[in-house]
Coordinates of C-alpha atoms in Angstrom, one line a residue:
M160 CA 9.3 80.9 -219.5
N161 CA 11.7 78.0 -219.4
Y162 CA 12.3 75.7 -216.5
K163 CA 15.5 77.4 -215.3
S164 CA 13.9 80.8 -215.2
Y165 CA 11.0 79.4 -213.2
V166 CA 13.2 77.8 -210.6
S167 CA 15.2 81.0 -210.2
A168 CA 12.1 83.1 -209.7
E169 CA 10.8 80.6 -207.1
R170 CA 14.0 80.7 -205.1
K171 CA 14.0 84.5 -205.1
H172 CA 10.4 84.4 -203.8
K173 CA 11.3 82.1 -200.9
R174 CA 14.3 84.2 -199.9
R175 CA 12.1 87.3 -199.8
F176 CA 9.5 85.4 -197.7
W177 CA 12.0 84.3 -195.0
R178 CA 13.8 87.6 -194.9
R179 CA 13.2 89.5 -191.6
R180 CA 10.4 91.9 -192.1
P181 CA 10.6 95.4 -190.5
S182 CA 8.4 95.7 -187.4
V183 CA 5.3 97.7 -187.9
P184 CA 3.9 99.5 -184.8
L185 CA 0.6 98.1 -183.7
P186 CA -2.4 100.3 -183.4
H187 CA -3.1 101.7 -180.0
G188 CA -5.9 99.4 -179.2
R189 CA -3.9 96.3 -179.9
D190 CA -1.1 97.3 -177.3
F191 CA -3.5 97.2 -174.3
G192 CA -2.8 93.6 -173.3
M193 CA 1.0 94.1 -173.2
R194 CA 0.7 97.2 -171.1
A195 CA -1.7 95.4 -168.7
R196 CA 0.8 92.6 -168.3
T197 CA 3.6 95.2 -167.6
S198 CA 1.4 97.0 -165.0
R199 CA 0.7 93.7 -163.2
G200 CA 4.4 92.8 -163.1
T201 CA 5.3 96.3 -161.6
L202 CA 2.5 96.0 -159.0
R203 CA 3.7 92.5 -158.1
N204 CA 7.2 93.8 -157.5
K205 CA 6.0 96.7 -155.3
V206 CA 3.8 94.4 -153.2
S207 CA 6.8 92.0 -152.8
A208 CA 9.1 94.8 -151.7
I209 CA 6.5 96.2 -149.2
G210 CA 6.0 92.7 -147.8
F211 CA 9.7 92.2 -147.4
V212 CA 10.1 95.5 -145.5
I213 CA 7.1 94.7 -143.2
T214 CA 8.5 91.2 -142.5
S215 CA 11.9 92.6 -141.7
I216 CA 10.5 95.2 -139.3
V217 CA 8.4 92.5 -137.6
W218 CA 11.3 90.1 -137.2
G219 CA 13.6 92.9 -136.1
S220 CA 11.1 94.0 -133.5
V221 CA 10.9 90.5 -132.2
L222 CA 14.6 90.1 -131.9
V223 CA 15.0 93.5 -130.2
F224 CA 12.0 93.6 -127.9
H225 CA 11.1 90.0 -127.1
P226 CA 11.9 89.1 -123.4
Y227 CA 13.5 85.9 -124.5
F228 CA 16.6 87.8 -125.7
R229 CA 16.8 90.1 -122.7
I230 CA 20.0 89.6 -120.7
R231 CA 19.2 88.1 -117.3
H232 CA 22.2 86.0 -116.3
I233 CA 25.6 87.6 -115.5
E234 CA 28.5 85.3 -114.8
I235 CA 31.7 86.8 -113.3
T236 CA 35.1 85.2 -113.0
G237 CA 38.6 86.5 -111.9
T238 CA 37.6 88.7 -109.0
S239 CA 39.2 88.2 -105.5
N240 CA 38.6 91.5 -103.7
I241 CA 36.0 93.4 -105.8
D242 CA 32.5 92.9 -104.5
R243 CA 30.6 90.8 -107.0
T244 CA 27.3 92.0 -105.8
A245 CA 28.2 95.6 -106.5
L246 CA 29.7 94.6 -109.8
T247 CA 26.5 92.8 -110.8
E248 CA 24.4 95.7 -109.8
T249 CA 26.5 98.1 -111.8
V250 CA 26.2 95.9 -114.9
E251 CA 22.4 95.7 -114.5
T252 CA 22.1 99.4 -114.1
A253 CA 24.2 100.0 -117.2
L254 CA 22.1 97.6 -119.2
S255 CA 18.7 99.0 -118.0
R256 CA 19.2 102.2 -119.9
T257 CA 17.9 102.8 -123.4
R258 CA 19.3 104.3 -126.5
F259 CA 17.2 106.9 -128.4
R260 CA 14.7 106.5 -125.6
F261 CA 13.3 103.2 -126.9
I262 CA 16.1 100.8 -127.9
P263 CA 17.0 98.6 -125.0
Q264 CA 20.6 98.1 -124.0
N265 CA 20.0 94.7 -122.3
N266 CA 19.2 93.0 -125.6
F267 CA 21.5 90.1 -126.5
F268 CA 22.1 91.3 -130.0
L269 CA 22.5 95.0 -129.2
L270 CA 25.0 94.6 -126.3
D271 CA 27.5 97.5 -126.4
R272 CA 30.6 95.8 -125.0
A273 CA 32.9 98.8 -125.3
R274 CA 30.5 101.0 -123.3
L275 CA 30.0 98.4 -120.6
E276 CA 33.8 97.9 -120.3
T277 CA 34.3 101.6 -119.9
V278 CA 31.7 101.8 -117.1
L279 CA 33.3 98.9 -115.2
K280 CA 36.8 100.3 -115.5
T281 CA 35.6 103.7 -114.3
K282 CA 33.9 102.4 -111.2
F283 CA 36.2 99.4 -110.2
P284 CA 39.9 98.8 -110.1
I285 CA 40.0 96.6 -113.2
E286 CA 43.0 96.1 -115.4
T287 CA 41.2 94.1 -118.2
V288 CA 37.7 92.7 -118.7
V289 CA 36.7 90.3 -121.4
I290 CA 33.0 90.3 -122.2
T291 CA 31.5 87.3 -124.0
K292 CA 27.9 86.4 -124.7
G293 CA 26.0 83.1 -124.2
F294 CA 22.9 82.7 -126.3
P295 CA 20.2 83.7 -125.7
N296 CA 20.3 85.8 -122.5
T297 CA 23.7 85.4 -120.7
I298 CA 26.9 87.5 -120.6
R299 CA 30.2 86.4 -119.0
L300 CA 32.7 88.8 -117.5
G301 CA 36.3 87.7 -117.2
I302 CA 38.0 90.2 -115.0
A303 CA 41.7 90.9 -114.1
E304 CA 41.9 93.2 -111.1
R305 CA 44.2 96.2 -111.2
L306 CA 46.8 96.4 -108.4
A307 CA 44.9 99.0 -106.3
F308 CA 45.0 97.5 -102.8
V309 CA 47.4 97.4 -99.9
I310 CA 47.4 94.9 -97.1
L311 CA 47.8 97.2 -94.1
D312 CA 49.4 95.9 -91.0
D313 CA 48.9 98.0 -87.8
G314 CA 50.6 95.5 -85.6
K315 CA 47.3 94.0 -84.4
Q316 CA 45.4 93.0 -87.5
Y317 CA 45.6 93.0 -91.3
T318 CA 43.2 95.1 -93.3
L319 CA 42.7 95.4 -97.1
V320 CA 42.9 99.1 -98.0
D321 CA 42.3 100.6 -101.4
E322 CA 44.5 103.2 -103.1
E323 CA 42.5 106.0 -101.5
G324 CA 43.3 104.7 -98.0
I325 CA 39.8 103.5 -97.5
P326 CA 39.5 100.1 -95.6
Q327 CA 37.7 97.5 -97.7
K328 CA 37.6 94.5 -95.3
T329 CA 39.4 93.1 -92.3
L330 CA 41.5 90.1 -93.1
R331 CA 42.8 88.5 -90.0
P332 CA 44.6 89.2 -86.7
V333 CA 48.4 89.3 -86.5
A334 CA 49.6 85.8 -85.6
I335 CA 51.9 85.0 -82.7
H336 CA 54.7 83.8 -84.9
E337 CA 54.8 87.1 -86.7
R338 CA 56.1 88.8 -83.6
I339 CA 59.9 88.2 -83.1
E340 CA 61.7 88.9 -79.8
R341 CA 65.2 90.3 -80.2
A342 CA 67.2 91.9 -77.4
S343 CA 64.2 92.5 -75.2
T344 CA 62.5 94.2 -78.2
T345 CA 59.4 92.8 -80.0
M346 CA 59.9 93.1 -83.7
H347 CA 57.1 92.6 -86.2
Y348 CA 57.7 90.5 -89.3
P349 CA 54.5 89.6 -91.3
D350 CA 54.1 86.2 -92.8
V351 CA 53.8 87.5 -96.4
P352 CA 53.7 84.2 -98.2
A353 CA 50.7 83.1 -96.1
L354 CA 49.0 86.5 -96.8
Y355 CA 49.7 86.1 -100.6
A356 CA 48.3 82.6 -100.7
R357 CA 45.1 83.5 -98.9
Y358 CA 44.3 87.1 -99.9
G359 CA 46.2 87.8 -103.2
T360 CA 49.6 89.2 -104.1
Y361 CA 49.1 92.7 -102.7
P362 CA 51.9 94.8 -101.1
V363 CA 52.0 94.4 -97.4
L364 CA 52.6 97.7 -95.4
Y365 CA 53.5 97.7 -91.7
D366 CA 52.5 101.1 -90.4
E367 CA 54.2 101.7 -87.1
R368 CA 52.2 104.9 -86.6
N369 CA 48.9 103.0 -86.3
E370 CA 47.0 105.8 -88.0
K371 CA 44.6 106.0 -90.9
L372 CA 46.5 105.3 -94.1
D373 CA 47.1 108.4 -96.2
P374 CA 46.1 108.0 -99.9
A375 CA 49.5 109.4 -101.1
L376 CA 51.3 106.8 -99.0
A377 CA 49.1 104.0 -100.3
Q378 CA 49.7 105.0 -103.9
S379 CA 53.4 105.3 -103.3
V380 CA 53.5 101.7 -101.9
I381 CA 51.6 100.5 -105.0
L382 CA 53.9 102.4 -107.4
I383 CA 57.1 101.1 -105.8
Y384 CA 55.9 97.6 -105.6
S385 CA 54.8 97.6 -109.3
Y386 CA 58.0 99.2 -110.5
L387 CA 60.4 96.9 -108.6
G388 CA 58.4 93.9 -109.8
Q389 CA 58.4 95.0 -113.5
H390 CA 61.9 96.5 -113.9
T391 CA 64.1 94.6 -111.4
D392 CA 64.4 91.2 -109.8
F393 CA 64.2 92.8 -106.4
A394 CA 62.2 90.4 -104.2
T395 CA 60.0 92.6 -102.1
H396 CA 58.9 91.1 -98.8
H397 CA 57.0 94.0 -97.2
F398 CA 57.0 97.7 -96.6
V399 CA 57.6 99.6 -93.3
Y400 CA 56.5 103.1 -92.5
P401 CA 58.6 104.0 -89.5
Q402 CA 57.2 106.1 -86.7
N403 CA 60.4 108.0 -85.9
E404 CA 61.7 108.7 -89.4
Y405 CA 60.6 111.7 -91.4
Q406 CA 59.3 111.1 -94.9
T407 CA 60.8 107.6 -95.2
L408 CA 59.3 104.5 -96.6
L409 CA 61.3 101.3 -96.2
V410 CA 61.2 98.3 -98.6
V411 CA 62.4 95.1 -97.0
H412 CA 64.0 92.5 -99.3
R413 CA 63.3 88.8 -98.7
D414 CA 67.0 88.2 -98.0
G415 CA 67.5 91.0 -95.5
M416 CA 68.4 94.2 -97.4
T417 CA 66.3 97.3 -96.7
V418 CA 65.8 100.2 -99.1
A419 CA 64.6 103.7 -98.1
F420 CA 62.6 105.9 -100.4
N421 CA 61.0 109.3 -99.8
P422 CA 57.2 109.1 -100.6
A423 CA 56.8 112.8 -100.2
E424 CA 58.9 113.5 -103.3
K425 CA 58.5 112.3 -106.9
L426 CA 59.4 108.6 -107.0
D427 CA 60.4 108.3 -110.7
G428 CA 63.9 109.6 -110.2
Q429 CA 64.5 107.7 -107.0
L430 CA 63.3 104.4 -108.6
E431 CA 65.3 104.9 -111.7
T432 CA 68.5 105.7 -109.7
F433 CA 68.0 102.6 -107.6
R434 CA 67.3 100.4 -110.6
N435 CA 70.6 101.4 -112.1
A436 CA 72.5 100.9 -108.9
W437 CA 70.8 97.5 -108.3
Q438 CA 71.8 96.2 -111.7
R439 CA 75.4 97.3 -111.3
E440 CA 76.3 96.6 -107.7
L441 CA 73.5 96.2 -105.2
R442 CA 72.2 92.9 -106.4
K443 CA 75.4 91.3 -105.1
E444 CA 74.7 92.8 -101.6
R445 CA 71.1 91.6 -101.3
T446 CA 71.8 88.9 -98.7
K447 CA 73.6 91.3 -96.3
D448 CA 71.8 93.1 -93.5
I449 CA 72.3 96.6 -94.8
R450 CA 70.2 99.6 -95.5
V451 CA 70.3 101.4 -98.8
N452 CA 69.3 105.1 -99.0
A453 CA 67.6 105.8 -102.4
R454 CA 65.8 108.9 -101.2
Y455 CA 67.9 111.3 -103.4
P456 CA 67.7 111.0 -107.2
G457 CA 71.1 110.5 -108.9
R458 CA 72.9 108.9 -105.9
V459 CA 72.4 105.8 -103.7
Y460 CA 74.0 105.5 -100.3
I461 CA 74.7 102.4 -98.3
E462 CA 74.2 103.7 -94.8
E463 CA 75.9 100.9 -92.8
G464 CA 79.5 100.9 -93.7
S465 CA 81.6 103.2 -95.9
N466 CA 80.5 101.9 -99.3
E467 CA 78.7 104.3 -101.7
T468 CA 77.2 103.5 -105.1
N469 CA 77.1 106.3 -107.6

């Protein structure tokens, strides 16, 4: 064999040596160590998963059931006539209940704001309520009261009455300056700005009958007051329920005009008719001492004089 043949054979031998050899399955006995390592890895993963689940349950139980996160402080703002004590008791009662018989509702993290808002709006005259939380055990209620009260004037004293005609609290006696003498007749003219400033902007009703306020009449006053304030620039001063006029509710403008509605009939048509007439013609007459009859839907009468607004 010459030198070139020897070198060529040696190179072929090296290439065959470094070439990847096919894997040969090991005998059963030699695979035991690998399977043991795999089993230990699987067991370790299972133990870790179980430990994670147990830790999560323990921490979840602490966050849910620990007294530190139980709501104990209730802060209320925005109320003027709603009894705060009754409001607080209602909140505490709602939070004292449980869900699924064991999950507390008074937990800081599980507070159901929508449910609490529904409870409050159902029981109290509330327009909106904003519920916020203060860590770790405080809730704050920002309340805007719904217009559901009337300041009833019986000629002797003012009483706050709700929309069902039920007296809520006595405000103050009628002042001397609220009685005006004209032609040997004592007229009553409530000091509405002073009442608004002290008790809130609720409609003032002077009831000449001096009887218990009927719920339908109270709701009519609230409806008319809200409608005129939202859809017109009619400056309502106060309402009068005359003793000698049948089914008539008077609205007195700040500048002297008086408008008559019929609270025993549907007010939607009467109010819409008056709104149209007010925007077209009646606004110009607001400073005159006239009486407008809006008791009939579709037509408005000016009772003093011969003018008529269609």
